[in-house]
mmCIF file of C-alpha atoms in Angstrom:
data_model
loop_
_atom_site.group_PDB
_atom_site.id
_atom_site.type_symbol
_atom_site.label_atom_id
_atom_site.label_comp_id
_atom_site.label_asym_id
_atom_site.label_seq_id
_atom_site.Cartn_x
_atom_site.Cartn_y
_atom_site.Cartn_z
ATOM 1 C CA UNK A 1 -11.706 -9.754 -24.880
ATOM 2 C CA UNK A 2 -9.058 -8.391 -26.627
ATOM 3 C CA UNK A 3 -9.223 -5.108 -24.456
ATOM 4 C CA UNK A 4 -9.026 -7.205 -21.215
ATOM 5 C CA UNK A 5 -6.034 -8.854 -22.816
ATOM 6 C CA UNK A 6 -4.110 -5.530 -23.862
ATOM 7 C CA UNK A 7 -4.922 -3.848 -20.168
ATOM 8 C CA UNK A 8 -3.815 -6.863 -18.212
ATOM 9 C CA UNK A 9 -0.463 -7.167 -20.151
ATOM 10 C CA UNK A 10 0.131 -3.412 -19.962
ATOM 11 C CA UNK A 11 -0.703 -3.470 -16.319
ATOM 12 C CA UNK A 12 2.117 -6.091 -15.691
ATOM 13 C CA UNK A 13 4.565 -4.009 -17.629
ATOM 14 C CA UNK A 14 3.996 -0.948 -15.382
ATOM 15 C CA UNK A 15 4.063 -3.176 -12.609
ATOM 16 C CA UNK A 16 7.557 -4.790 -13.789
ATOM 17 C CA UNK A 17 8.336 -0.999 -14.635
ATOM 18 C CA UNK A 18 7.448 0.238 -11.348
ATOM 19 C CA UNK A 19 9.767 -1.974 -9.146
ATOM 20 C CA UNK A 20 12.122 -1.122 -11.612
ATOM 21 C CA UNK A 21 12.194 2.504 -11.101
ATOM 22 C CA UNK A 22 12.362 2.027 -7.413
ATOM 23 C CA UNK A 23 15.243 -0.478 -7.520
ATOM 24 C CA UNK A 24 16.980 2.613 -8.791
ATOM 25 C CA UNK A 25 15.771 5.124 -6.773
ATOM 26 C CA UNK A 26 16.550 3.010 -3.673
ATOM 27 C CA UNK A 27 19.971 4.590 -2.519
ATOM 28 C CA UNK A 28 18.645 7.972 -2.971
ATOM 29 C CA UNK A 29 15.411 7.142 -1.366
ATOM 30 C CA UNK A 30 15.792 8.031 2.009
ATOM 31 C CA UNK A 31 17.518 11.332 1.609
ATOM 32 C CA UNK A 32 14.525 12.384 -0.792
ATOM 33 C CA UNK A 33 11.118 11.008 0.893
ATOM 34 C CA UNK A 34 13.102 9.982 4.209
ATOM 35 C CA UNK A 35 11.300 12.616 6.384
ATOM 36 C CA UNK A 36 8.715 11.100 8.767
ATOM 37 C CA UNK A 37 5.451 12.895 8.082
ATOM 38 C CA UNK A 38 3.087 13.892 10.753
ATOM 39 C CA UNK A 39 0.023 12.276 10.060
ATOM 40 C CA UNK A 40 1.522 9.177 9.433
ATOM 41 C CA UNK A 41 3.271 9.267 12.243
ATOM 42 C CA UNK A 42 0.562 10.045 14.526
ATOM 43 C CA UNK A 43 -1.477 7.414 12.908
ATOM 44 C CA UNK A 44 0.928 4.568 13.247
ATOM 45 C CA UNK A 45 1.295 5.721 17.419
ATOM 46 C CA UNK A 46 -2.526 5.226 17.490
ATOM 47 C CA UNK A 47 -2.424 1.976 16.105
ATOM 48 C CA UNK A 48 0.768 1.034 18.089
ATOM 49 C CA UNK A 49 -0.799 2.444 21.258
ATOM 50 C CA UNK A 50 -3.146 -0.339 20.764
ATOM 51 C CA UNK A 51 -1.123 -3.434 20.538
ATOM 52 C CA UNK A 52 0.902 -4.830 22.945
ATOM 53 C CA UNK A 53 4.721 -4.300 23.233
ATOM 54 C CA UNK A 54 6.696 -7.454 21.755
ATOM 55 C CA UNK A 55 3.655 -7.670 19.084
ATOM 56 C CA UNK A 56 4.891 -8.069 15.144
ATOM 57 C CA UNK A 57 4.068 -6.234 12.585
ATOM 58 C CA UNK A 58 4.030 -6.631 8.973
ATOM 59 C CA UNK A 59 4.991 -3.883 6.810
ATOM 60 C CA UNK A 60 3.834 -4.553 3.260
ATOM 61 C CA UNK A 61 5.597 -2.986 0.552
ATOM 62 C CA UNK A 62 7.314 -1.768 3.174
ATOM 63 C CA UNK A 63 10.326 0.420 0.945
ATOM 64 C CA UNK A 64 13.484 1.484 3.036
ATOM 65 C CA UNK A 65 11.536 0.933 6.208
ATOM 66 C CA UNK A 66 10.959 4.183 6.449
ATOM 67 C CA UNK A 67 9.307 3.932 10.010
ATOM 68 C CA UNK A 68 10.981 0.715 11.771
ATOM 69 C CA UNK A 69 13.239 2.986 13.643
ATOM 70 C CA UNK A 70 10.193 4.213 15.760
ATOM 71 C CA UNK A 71 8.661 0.726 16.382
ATOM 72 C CA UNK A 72 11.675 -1.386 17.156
ATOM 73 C CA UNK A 73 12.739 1.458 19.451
ATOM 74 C CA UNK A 74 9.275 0.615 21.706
ATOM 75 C CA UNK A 75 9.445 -2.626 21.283
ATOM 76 C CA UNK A 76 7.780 -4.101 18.177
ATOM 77 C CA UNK A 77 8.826 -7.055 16.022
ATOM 78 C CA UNK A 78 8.517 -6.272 12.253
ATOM 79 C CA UNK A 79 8.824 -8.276 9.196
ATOM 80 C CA UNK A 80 9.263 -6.759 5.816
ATOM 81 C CA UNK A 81 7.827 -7.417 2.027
ATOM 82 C CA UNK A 82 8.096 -5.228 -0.861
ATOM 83 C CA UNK A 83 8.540 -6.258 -4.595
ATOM 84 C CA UNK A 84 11.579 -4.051 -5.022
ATOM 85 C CA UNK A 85 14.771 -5.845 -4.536
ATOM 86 C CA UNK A 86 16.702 -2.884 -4.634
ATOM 87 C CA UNK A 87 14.651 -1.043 -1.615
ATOM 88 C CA UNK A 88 15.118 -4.227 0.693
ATOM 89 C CA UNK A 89 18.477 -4.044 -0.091
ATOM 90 C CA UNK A 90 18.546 -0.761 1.319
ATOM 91 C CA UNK A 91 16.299 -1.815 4.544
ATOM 92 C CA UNK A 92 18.222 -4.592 5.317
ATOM 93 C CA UNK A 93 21.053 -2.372 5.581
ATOM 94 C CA UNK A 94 20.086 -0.402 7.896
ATOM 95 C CA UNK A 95 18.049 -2.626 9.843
ATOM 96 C CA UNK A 96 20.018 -6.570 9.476
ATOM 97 C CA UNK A 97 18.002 -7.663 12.383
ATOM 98 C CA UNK A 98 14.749 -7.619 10.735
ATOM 99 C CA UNK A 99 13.539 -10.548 7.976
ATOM 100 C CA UNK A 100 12.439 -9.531 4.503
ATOM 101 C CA UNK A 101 11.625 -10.867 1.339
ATOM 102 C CA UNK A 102 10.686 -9.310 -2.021
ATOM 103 C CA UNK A 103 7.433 -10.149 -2.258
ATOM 104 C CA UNK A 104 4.354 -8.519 -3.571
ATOM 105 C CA UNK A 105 0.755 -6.966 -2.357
ATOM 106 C CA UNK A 106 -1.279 -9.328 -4.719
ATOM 107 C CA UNK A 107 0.898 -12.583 -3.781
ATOM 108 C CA UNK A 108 1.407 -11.900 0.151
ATOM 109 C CA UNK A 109 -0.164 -15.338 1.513
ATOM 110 C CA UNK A 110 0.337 -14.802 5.291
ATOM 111 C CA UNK A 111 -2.751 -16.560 7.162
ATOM 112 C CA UNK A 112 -3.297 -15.544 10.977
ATOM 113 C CA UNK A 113 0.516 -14.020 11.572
ATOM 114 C CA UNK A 114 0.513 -11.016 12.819
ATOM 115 C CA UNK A 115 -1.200 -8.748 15.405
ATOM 116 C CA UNK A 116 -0.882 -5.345 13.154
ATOM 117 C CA UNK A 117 0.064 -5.016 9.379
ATOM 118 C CA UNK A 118 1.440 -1.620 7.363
ATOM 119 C CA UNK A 119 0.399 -0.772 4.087
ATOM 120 C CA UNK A 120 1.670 2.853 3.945
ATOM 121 C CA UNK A 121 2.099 4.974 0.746
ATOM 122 C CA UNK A 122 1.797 2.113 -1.511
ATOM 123 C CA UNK A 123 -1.882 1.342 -2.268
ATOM 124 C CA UNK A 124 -1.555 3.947 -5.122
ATOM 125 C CA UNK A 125 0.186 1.707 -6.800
ATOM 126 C CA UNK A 126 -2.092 -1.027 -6.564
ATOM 127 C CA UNK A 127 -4.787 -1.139 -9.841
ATOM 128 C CA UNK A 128 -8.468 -0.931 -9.440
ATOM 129 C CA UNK A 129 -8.543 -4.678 -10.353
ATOM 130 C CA UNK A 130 -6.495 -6.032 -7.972
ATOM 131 C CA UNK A 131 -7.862 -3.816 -4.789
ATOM 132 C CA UNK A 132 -10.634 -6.252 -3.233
ATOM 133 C CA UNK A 133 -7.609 -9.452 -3.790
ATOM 134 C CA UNK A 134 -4.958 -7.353 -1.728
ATOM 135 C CA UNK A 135 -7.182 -5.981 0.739
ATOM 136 C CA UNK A 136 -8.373 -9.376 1.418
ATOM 137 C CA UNK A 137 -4.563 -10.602 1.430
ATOM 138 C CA UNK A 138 -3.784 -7.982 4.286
ATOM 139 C CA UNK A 139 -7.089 -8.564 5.997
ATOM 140 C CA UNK A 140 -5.750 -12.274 6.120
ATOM 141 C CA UNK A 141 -2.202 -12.149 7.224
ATOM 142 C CA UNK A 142 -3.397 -10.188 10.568
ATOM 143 C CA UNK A 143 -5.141 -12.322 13.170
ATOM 144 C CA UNK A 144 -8.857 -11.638 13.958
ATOM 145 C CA UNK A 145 -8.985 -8.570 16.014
ATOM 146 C CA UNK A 146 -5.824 -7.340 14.845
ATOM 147 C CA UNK A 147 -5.362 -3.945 13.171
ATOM 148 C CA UNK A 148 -4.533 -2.960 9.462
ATOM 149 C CA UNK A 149 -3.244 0.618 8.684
ATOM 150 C CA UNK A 150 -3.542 2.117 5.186
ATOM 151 C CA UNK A 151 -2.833 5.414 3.519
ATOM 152 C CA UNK A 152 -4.768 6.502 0.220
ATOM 153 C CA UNK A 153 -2.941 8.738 -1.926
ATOM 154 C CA UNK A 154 -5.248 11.928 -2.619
ATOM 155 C CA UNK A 155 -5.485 13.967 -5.529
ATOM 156 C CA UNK A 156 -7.430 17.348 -7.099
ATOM 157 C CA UNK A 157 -10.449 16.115 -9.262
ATOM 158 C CA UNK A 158 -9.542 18.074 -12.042
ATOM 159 C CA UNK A 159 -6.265 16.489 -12.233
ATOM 160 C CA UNK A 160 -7.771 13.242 -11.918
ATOM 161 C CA UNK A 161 -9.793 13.734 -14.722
ATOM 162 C CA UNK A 162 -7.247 15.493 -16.721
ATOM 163 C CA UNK A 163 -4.881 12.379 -16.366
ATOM 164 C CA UNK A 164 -6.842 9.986 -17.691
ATOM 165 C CA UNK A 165 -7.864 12.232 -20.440
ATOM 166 C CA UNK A 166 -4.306 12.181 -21.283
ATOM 167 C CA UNK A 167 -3.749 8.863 -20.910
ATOM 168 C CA UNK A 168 -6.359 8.087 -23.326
ATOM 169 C CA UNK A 169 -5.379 10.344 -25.975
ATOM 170 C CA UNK A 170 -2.090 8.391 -25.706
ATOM 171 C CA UNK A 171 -3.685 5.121 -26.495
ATOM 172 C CA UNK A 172 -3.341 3.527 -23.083
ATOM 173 C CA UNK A 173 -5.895 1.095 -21.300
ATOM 174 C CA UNK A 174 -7.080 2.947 -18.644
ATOM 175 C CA UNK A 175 -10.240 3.335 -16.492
ATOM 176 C CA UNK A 176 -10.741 6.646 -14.896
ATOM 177 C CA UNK A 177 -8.600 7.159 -11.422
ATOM 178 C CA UNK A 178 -5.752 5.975 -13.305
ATOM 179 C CA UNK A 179 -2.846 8.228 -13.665
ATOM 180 C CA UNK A 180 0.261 6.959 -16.363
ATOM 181 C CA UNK A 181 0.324 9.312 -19.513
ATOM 182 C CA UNK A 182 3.961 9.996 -17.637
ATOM 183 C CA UNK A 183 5.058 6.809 -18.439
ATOM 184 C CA UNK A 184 4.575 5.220 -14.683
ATOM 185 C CA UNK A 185 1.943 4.238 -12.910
ATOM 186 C CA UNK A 186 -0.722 5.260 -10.020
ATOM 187 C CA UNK A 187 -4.205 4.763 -9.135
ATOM 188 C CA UNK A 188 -6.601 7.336 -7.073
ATOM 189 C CA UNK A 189 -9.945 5.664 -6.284
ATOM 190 C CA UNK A 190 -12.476 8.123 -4.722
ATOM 191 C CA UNK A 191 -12.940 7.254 -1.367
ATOM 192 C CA UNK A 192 -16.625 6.364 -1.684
ATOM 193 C CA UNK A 193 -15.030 3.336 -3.780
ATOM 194 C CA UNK A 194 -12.363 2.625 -1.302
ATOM 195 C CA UNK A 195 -15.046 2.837 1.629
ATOM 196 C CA UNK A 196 -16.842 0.202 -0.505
ATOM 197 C CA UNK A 197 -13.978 -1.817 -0.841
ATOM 198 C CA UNK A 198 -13.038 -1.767 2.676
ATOM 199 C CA UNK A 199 -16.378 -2.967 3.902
ATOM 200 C CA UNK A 200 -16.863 -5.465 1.487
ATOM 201 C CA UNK A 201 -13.341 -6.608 2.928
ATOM 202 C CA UNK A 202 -14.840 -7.214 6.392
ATOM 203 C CA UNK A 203 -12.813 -4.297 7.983
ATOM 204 C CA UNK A 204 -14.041 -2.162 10.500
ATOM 205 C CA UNK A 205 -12.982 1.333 11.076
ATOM 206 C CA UNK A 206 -11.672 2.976 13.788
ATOM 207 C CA UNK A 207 -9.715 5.806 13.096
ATOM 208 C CA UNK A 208 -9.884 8.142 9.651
ATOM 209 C CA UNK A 209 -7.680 11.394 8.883
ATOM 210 C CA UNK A 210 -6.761 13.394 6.017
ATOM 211 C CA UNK A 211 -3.056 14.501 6.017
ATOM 212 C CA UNK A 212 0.554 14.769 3.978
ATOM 213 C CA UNK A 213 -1.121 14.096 0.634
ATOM 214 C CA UNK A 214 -3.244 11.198 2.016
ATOM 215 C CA UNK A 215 -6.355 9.745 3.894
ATOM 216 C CA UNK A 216 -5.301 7.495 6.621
ATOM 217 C CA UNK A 217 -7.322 4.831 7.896
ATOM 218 C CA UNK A 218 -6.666 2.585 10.877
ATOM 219 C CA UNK A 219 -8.832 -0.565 10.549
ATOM 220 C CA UNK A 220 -9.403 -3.858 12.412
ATOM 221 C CA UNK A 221 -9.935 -7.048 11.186
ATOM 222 C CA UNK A 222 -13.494 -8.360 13.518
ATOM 223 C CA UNK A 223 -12.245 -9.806 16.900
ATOM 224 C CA UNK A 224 -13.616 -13.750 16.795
ATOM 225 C CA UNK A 225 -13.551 -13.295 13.005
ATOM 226 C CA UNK A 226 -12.853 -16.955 11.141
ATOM 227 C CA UNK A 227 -10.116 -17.643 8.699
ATOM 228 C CA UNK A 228 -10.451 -16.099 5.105
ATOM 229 C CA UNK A 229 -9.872 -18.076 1.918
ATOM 230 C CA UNK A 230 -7.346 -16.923 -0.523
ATOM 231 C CA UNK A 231 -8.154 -14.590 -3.474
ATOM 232 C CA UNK A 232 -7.688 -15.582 -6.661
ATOM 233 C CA UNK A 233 -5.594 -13.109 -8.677
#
């Protein structure tokens, strides 16, 4: 018990830590990591090939809004969440037209809203325990046959492995995939556990690539599928 306690405190502190760090990073942000990748952006014209134009989008944890430029320019309605203030502050400058609020993965409680939501280069983030409670809050806010696309951060086994190994000689909480002896924070599942997690999420795939650093996967939440019940954090 005590270990459960001393993880889930230290995993809010590297969450508070994390939107912390990009609060600061946020005016920079775009001139750093602003470039639009390939495989993302192929990825996000499949999945916008298959929507209708005028359809909205959520993009959750959605940073700068790195990519609204090439959906509002064919058409698409966004909305915006993130749990950095300082990122949406940078979003909303460049794009006033589109809502936001700082908000994050595990409390997003959108039911039935949109036709298509984002989660792109942010699941990494996002600790082993609170996977199956975001998934299902993304798998929620999208109506039923409506399409979820998600990037999975990659990384070298050996590193994997040697992270947590340093991690734990430091002390720290961790369970293996978890990567924060630097003093942040990210998590690499393999993808036989994400597949798991996916599926047990009720979303069906459609599209999977490997590409920029990540594996890509364009989903869809069962056509005719009934309302989902809210996770419990």
């Amino acid at each position: 018990m005590a270990m459960t306690l001393e993880r889930t405190a230290w995993l809010q502190e590297r969450r508070r830590l994390t939107a912390g760090r990009y609060d600061q990073l946020a005016p920079d942000y775009d001139r750093d990591w602003g470039t639009l990748d390939e495989t993302h952006t192929t990825m996000l014209l499949l999945l916008l090939a298959r929507l209708p134009q005028g359809s909205c989008l959520l993009d959750a944890a959605c940073g700068t809004g790195k990519y609204w430029g090439l959906m509002l320019e064919r058409g698409y309605a966004l909305v915006g969440i993130d749990q950095s203030a300082g990122m949406l502050r940078r979003a909303d400058e460049k794009f006033p037209a589109v809502p936001t609020r700082q908000q994050g993965l595990q409390e997003l409680n959108e039911s039935e809203t949109f036709e298509a939501v984002l989660c792109i280069d942010a699941m990494e983030m996002v600790p082993p325990e609170d996977w199956p409670l975001v998934l299902a809050n993304l798998r929620r806010a999208v109506k039923s046959g409506g399409l979820l696309y998600l990037t999975v951060e990659l990384i070298e086994s050996a590193e994997r492995e040697r992270a947590f190994l340093l991690g734990r000689e430091q002390g720290l909480p961790l369970v293996p995939g978890e990567y924060a002896h630097h003093g942040g924070y990210h998590y690499y599942p393999t993808l036989e556990q994400v597949r798991i997690w996916l599926e047990a999420a009720g979303l069906a795939l459609l599209e999977e690539r490997t590409g920029d650093g990540y594996q890509h996967f364009l989903l869809q939440r069962p056509p005719n599928d009934q309302p989902t019940a809210q996770v419990q954090a």
